[in-house]
Amino acid sequence: ETGVTQTPRHLVMGMTNKKSLKCEQHLGHNAMYWYKQSAKKPLELMFVYNFKEQTENNSVPSRFSPECPNSSHLFLHLHTLQPEDSALYLCASSQTGANEQFFGPGTRLTVL
Amino acid sequence: ELKVEQNPLFLSMQEGKNYTIYCNYSTTSDRLYWYRQDPGKSLESLFVLLSNGAVKQEGRLMASLDTKARLSTLHITAAVHDLSATYFCLLYTGGFKTIFGAGTRLFVKA
Protein backbone atom coordinates (compact mmCIF):
# COMPACT_ATOMS: atom_id res chain seq x y z
CA GLU A 1 0.00 0.00 0.00
CA THR A 2 1.42 3.37 -0.97
CA GLY A 3 2.15 5.94 1.73
CA VAL A 4 -0.86 8.26 1.59
CA THR A 5 -4.05 7.33 -0.22
CA GLN A 6 -7.11 9.42 -0.97
CA THR A 7 -10.59 8.52 -2.14
CA PRO A 8 -12.36 9.32 -4.27
CA ARG A 9 -9.92 10.62 -6.84
CA HIS A 10 -12.62 12.61 -8.62
CA LEU A 11 -15.90 13.96 -7.29
CA VAL A 12 -18.65 15.99 -8.90
CA MET A 13 -21.33 17.31 -6.60
CA GLY A 14 -24.19 19.75 -6.59
CA MET A 15 -24.36 22.63 -4.17
CA THR A 16 -26.97 20.88 -2.04
CA ASN A 17 -25.19 17.54 -1.80
CA LYS A 18 -23.28 16.13 1.16
CA LYS A 19 -20.13 14.15 0.46
CA SER A 20 -16.95 13.12 2.26
CA LEU A 21 -13.32 12.87 1.23
CA LYS A 22 -11.17 10.21 2.83
CA CYS A 23 -7.44 10.09 3.46
CA GLU A 24 -5.42 7.22 4.90
CA GLN A 25 -1.72 7.14 5.69
CA HIS A 26 0.37 4.00 6.10
CA LEU A 27 3.54 5.70 7.28
CA GLY A 28 3.00 5.61 11.03
CA HIS A 29 2.87 9.40 11.17
CA ASN A 30 1.16 11.42 13.87
CA ALA A 31 0.12 14.54 11.96
CA MET A 32 -2.28 14.82 9.04
CA TYR A 33 -3.17 17.82 6.90
CA TRP A 34 -5.78 19.01 4.42
CA TYR A 35 -4.73 21.43 1.70
CA LYS A 36 -6.72 23.13 -1.05
CA GLN A 37 -5.12 23.76 -4.44
CA SER A 38 -7.13 25.94 -6.78
CA ALA A 39 -6.10 27.30 -10.13
CA LYS A 40 -5.49 30.87 -9.12
CA LYS A 41 -4.15 30.64 -5.58
CA PRO A 42 -1.14 29.10 -3.88
CA LEU A 43 -1.66 25.86 -2.01
CA GLU A 44 -3.66 26.71 1.11
CA LEU A 45 -3.38 24.85 4.40
CA MET A 46 -6.89 24.14 5.69
CA PHE A 47 -6.65 21.90 8.75
CA VAL A 48 -4.01 20.05 10.74
CA TYR A 49 -4.50 17.20 13.18
CA ASN A 50 -1.87 15.83 15.53
CA PHE A 51 -2.65 12.64 17.44
CA LYS A 52 -6.31 13.09 16.42
CA GLU A 53 -6.49 16.59 17.89
CA GLN A 54 -7.05 19.58 15.63
CA THR A 55 -4.13 21.99 15.89
CA GLU A 56 -4.80 24.33 12.96
CA ASN A 57 -7.91 25.68 11.31
CA ASN A 58 -7.05 28.41 8.85
CA SER A 59 -10.38 30.24 8.90
CA VAL A 60 -12.00 27.58 6.76
CA PRO A 61 -15.76 28.02 6.15
CA SER A 62 -17.98 25.74 8.20
CA ARG A 63 -19.26 23.99 5.07
CA PHE A 64 -15.97 22.06 5.35
CA SER A 65 -15.93 19.82 8.40
CA PRO A 66 -12.85 17.70 9.17
CA GLU A 67 -12.79 14.52 11.20
CA CYS A 68 -9.80 12.55 12.44
CA PRO A 69 -10.86 9.35 14.21
CA ASN A 70 -7.27 8.11 14.59
CA SER A 71 -3.76 9.02 13.47
CA SER A 72 -4.09 7.05 10.25
CA HIS A 73 -7.39 8.40 8.92
CA LEU A 74 -8.62 11.85 8.04
CA PHE A 75 -11.93 12.87 6.53
CA LEU A 76 -13.25 16.08 5.07
CA HIS A 77 -17.05 16.30 5.16
CA LEU A 78 -18.55 18.63 2.59
CA HIS A 79 -21.99 20.19 2.47
CA THR A 80 -23.64 23.15 0.80
CA LEU A 81 -20.53 23.88 -1.20
CA GLN A 82 -20.11 26.71 -3.68
CA PRO A 83 -18.70 26.53 -7.22
CA GLU A 84 -15.59 28.40 -6.01
CA ASP A 85 -14.84 25.42 -3.78
CA SER A 86 -13.97 23.42 -6.88
CA ALA A 87 -10.30 22.53 -6.49
CA LEU A 88 -7.80 19.75 -5.89
CA TYR A 89 -7.88 18.71 -2.24
CA LEU A 90 -4.64 17.24 -1.04
CA CYS A 91 -4.02 15.26 2.11
CA ALA A 92 -0.58 14.97 3.66
CA SER A 93 1.02 13.41 6.71
CA SER A 94 4.22 13.92 8.69
CA GLN A 95 5.83 12.50 11.79
CA THR A 96 5.63 15.85 13.56
CA GLY A 97 4.82 19.40 12.52
CA ALA A 98 8.49 20.06 11.83
CA ASN A 99 9.06 17.07 9.57
CA GLU A 100 8.75 16.55 5.83
CA GLN A 101 5.20 16.09 4.63
CA PHE A 102 4.16 13.27 2.33
CA PHE A 103 1.24 13.95 0.03
CA GLY A 104 -1.57 11.82 -1.28
CA PRO A 105 -2.70 11.88 -4.93
CA GLY A 106 -5.52 14.34 -4.23
CA THR A 107 -9.25 14.48 -4.89
CA ARG A 108 -10.33 16.63 -7.82
CA LEU A 109 -13.61 18.22 -6.68
CA THR A 110 -16.04 19.93 -9.01
CA VAL A 111 -19.04 21.74 -7.55
CA LEU A 112 -21.84 22.41 -10.00
CA GLU B 1 2.28 39.29 7.39
CA LEU B 2 3.99 35.98 6.69
CA LYS B 3 4.99 35.71 3.06
CA VAL B 4 6.77 33.21 0.88
CA GLU B 5 7.62 34.68 -2.49
CA GLN B 6 8.74 32.40 -5.24
CA ASN B 7 10.11 33.62 -8.54
CA PRO B 8 9.91 33.35 -11.36
CA LEU B 9 6.36 32.04 -11.52
CA PHE B 10 6.88 30.79 -15.03
CA LEU B 11 10.12 29.72 -16.65
CA SER B 12 10.66 28.53 -20.17
CA MET B 13 14.18 27.36 -20.88
CA GLN B 14 16.17 25.49 -23.46
CA GLU B 15 17.56 22.06 -22.82
CA GLY B 16 21.15 22.23 -21.67
CA LYS B 17 20.81 25.62 -19.98
CA ASN B 18 21.16 26.49 -16.30
CA TYR B 19 18.74 28.47 -14.21
CA THR B 20 17.81 29.24 -10.60
CA ILE B 21 14.44 29.45 -8.88
CA TYR B 22 14.27 31.67 -5.80
CA CYS B 23 12.18 31.37 -2.67
CA ASN B 24 12.24 34.39 -0.34
CA TYR B 25 10.42 34.44 2.98
CA SER B 26 9.54 37.07 5.53
CA THR B 27 9.94 35.30 8.88
CA THR B 28 12.65 33.40 10.69
CA SER B 29 12.75 29.72 9.89
CA ASP B 30 15.37 27.03 9.65
CA ARG B 31 13.35 24.48 7.68
CA LEU B 32 12.34 24.59 4.08
CA TYR B 33 11.24 21.91 1.65
CA TRP B 34 11.12 21.72 -2.13
CA TYR B 35 8.46 19.74 -3.98
CA ARG B 36 7.75 18.88 -7.58
CA GLN B 37 4.27 18.57 -9.07
CA ASP B 38 3.54 17.12 -12.50
CA PRO B 39 0.27 18.14 -14.19
CA GLY B 40 -2.70 16.45 -12.58
CA LYS B 41 -0.50 14.72 -10.03
CA SER B 42 0.35 15.13 -6.38
CA LEU B 43 3.45 16.66 -4.82
CA GLU B 44 6.69 14.74 -4.74
CA SER B 45 9.29 15.63 -2.14
CA LEU B 46 12.62 16.73 -3.62
CA PHE B 47 14.71 18.26 -0.85
CA VAL B 48 14.61 18.81 2.89
CA LEU B 49 16.75 21.74 4.08
CA LEU B 50 17.09 21.83 7.84
CA SER B 51 19.69 24.44 8.71
CA ASN B 52 21.51 27.52 7.55
CA GLY B 53 23.93 26.70 4.77
CA ALA B 54 22.27 23.40 3.96
CA VAL B 55 22.90 22.24 0.41
CA LYS B 56 21.37 19.17 -1.17
CA GLN B 57 21.87 17.81 -4.67
CA GLU B 58 20.05 15.20 -6.68
CA GLY B 59 20.89 14.76 -10.33
CA ARG B 60 20.54 18.09 -12.14
CA LEU B 61 18.89 19.83 -9.20
CA MET B 62 20.61 21.49 -6.26
CA ALA B 63 18.86 23.26 -3.39
CA SER B 64 20.33 25.56 -0.76
CA LEU B 65 19.13 27.46 2.27
CA ASP B 66 20.41 30.76 3.67
CA THR B 67 18.42 31.45 6.82
CA LYS B 68 20.11 34.81 7.42
CA ALA B 69 19.07 36.09 4.01
CA ARG B 70 15.73 34.22 4.31
CA LEU B 71 16.35 32.74 0.92
CA SER B 72 16.34 29.31 -0.62
CA THR B 73 17.37 28.53 -4.17
CA LEU B 74 16.72 25.61 -6.49
CA HIS B 75 19.36 25.47 -9.18
CA ILE B 76 18.87 23.56 -12.40
CA THR B 77 21.96 22.43 -14.28
CA ALA B 78 21.85 21.46 -17.96
CA ALA B 79 18.07 21.19 -18.04
CA VAL B 80 16.35 18.29 -19.77
CA HIS B 81 12.73 17.99 -20.87
CA ASP B 82 11.92 15.56 -18.03
CA LEU B 83 12.40 18.38 -15.54
CA SER B 84 9.31 20.16 -16.88
CA ALA B 85 6.95 20.45 -13.89
CA THR B 86 5.84 22.92 -11.25
CA TYR B 87 8.21 23.39 -8.33
CA PHE B 88 7.08 24.59 -4.92
CA CYS B 89 8.95 25.68 -1.84
CA LEU B 90 7.29 25.02 1.52
CA LEU B 91 8.39 26.98 4.57
CA TYR B 92 7.99 25.63 8.07
CA THR B 93 7.05 28.46 10.44
CA GLY B 94 6.64 26.62 13.75
CA GLY B 95 4.20 24.28 15.45
CA PHE B 96 2.15 22.80 12.67
CA LYS B 97 2.21 25.87 10.46
CA THR B 98 3.59 25.88 6.93
CA ILE B 99 3.32 28.22 3.97
CA PHE B 100 3.73 27.28 0.33
CA GLY B 101 5.26 29.47 -2.32
CA ALA B 102 3.09 30.14 -5.36
CA GLY B 103 5.04 27.66 -7.45
CA THR B 104 7.28 27.97 -10.50
CA ARG B 105 5.98 26.37 -13.65
CA LEU B 106 9.03 25.17 -15.55
CA PHE B 107 8.96 24.24 -19.20
CA VAL B 108 12.10 22.86 -20.79
CA LYS B 109 12.16 23.06 -24.56
CA ALA B 110 14.01 20.54 -26.66
mmCIF file of C-alpha atoms in Angstrom, chain B residues 40-84:
data_model
loop_
_atom_site.group_PDB
_atom_site.id
_atom_site.type_symbol
_atom_site.label_atom_id
_atom_site.label_comp_id
_atom_site.label_asym_id
_atom_site.label_seq_id
_atom_site.Cartn_x
_atom_site.Cartn_y
_atom_site.Cartn_z
ATOM 1 C CA GLY B 40 -2.698 16.450 -12.580
ATOM 2 C CA LYS B 41 -0.500 14.723 -10.034
ATOM 3 C CA SER B 42 0.353 15.133 -6.379
ATOM 4 C CA LEU B 43 3.448 16.659 -4.816
ATOM 5 C CA GLU B 44 6.691 14.743 -4.741
ATOM 6 C CA SER B 45 9.289 15.632 -2.140
ATOM 7 C CA LEU B 46 12.619 16.730 -3.619
ATOM 8 C CA PHE B 47 14.710 18.260 -0.847
ATOM 9 C CA VAL B 48 14.614 18.806 2.890
ATOM 10 C CA LEU B 49 16.747 21.742 4.077
ATOM 11 C CA LEU B 50 17.094 21.832 7.838
ATOM 12 C CA SER B 51 19.690 24.437 8.711
ATOM 13 C CA ASN B 52 21.507 27.519 7.547
ATOM 14 C CA GLY B 53 23.926 26.704 4.769
ATOM 15 C CA ALA B 54 22.268 23.395 3.959
ATOM 16 C CA VAL B 55 22.904 22.242 0.415
ATOM 17 C CA LYS B 56 21.373 19.171 -1.171
ATOM 18 C CA GLN B 57 21.871 17.810 -4.669
ATOM 19 C CA GLU B 58 20.053 15.197 -6.684
ATOM 20 C CA GLY B 59 20.894 14.762 -10.333
ATOM 21 C CA ARG B 60 20.541 18.085 -12.136
ATOM 22 C CA LEU B 61 18.892 19.827 -9.199
ATOM 23 C CA MET B 62 20.609 21.487 -6.261
ATOM 24 C CA ALA B 63 18.864 23.264 -3.395
ATOM 25 C CA SER B 64 20.329 25.563 -0.760
ATOM 26 C CA LEU B 65 19.128 27.463 2.268
ATOM 27 C CA ASP B 66 20.411 30.762 3.673
ATOM 28 C CA THR B 67 18.416 31.452 6.818
ATOM 29 C CA LYS B 68 20.107 34.811 7.419
ATOM 30 C CA ALA B 69 19.067 36.088 4.011
ATOM 31 C CA ARG B 70 15.732 34.220 4.314
ATOM 32 C CA LEU B 71 16.348 32.740 0.918
ATOM 33 C CA SER B 72 16.335 29.307 -0.624
ATOM 34 C CA THR B 73 17.375 28.526 -4.171
ATOM 35 C CA LEU B 74 16.722 25.611 -6.490
ATOM 36 C CA HIS B 75 19.360 25.471 -9.181
ATOM 37 C CA ILE B 76 18.872 23.556 -12.402
ATOM 38 C CA THR B 77 21.960 22.434 -14.276
ATOM 39 C CA ALA B 78 21.847 21.459 -17.956
ATOM 40 C CA ALA B 79 18.073 21.190 -18.038
ATOM 41 C CA VAL B 80 16.349 18.291 -19.767
ATOM 42 C CA HIS B 81 12.733 17.985 -20.867
ATOM 43 C CA ASP B 82 11.920 15.557 -18.032
ATOM 44 C CA LEU B 83 12.395 18.383 -15.539
ATOM 45 C CA SER B 84 9.307 20.157 -16.884
#
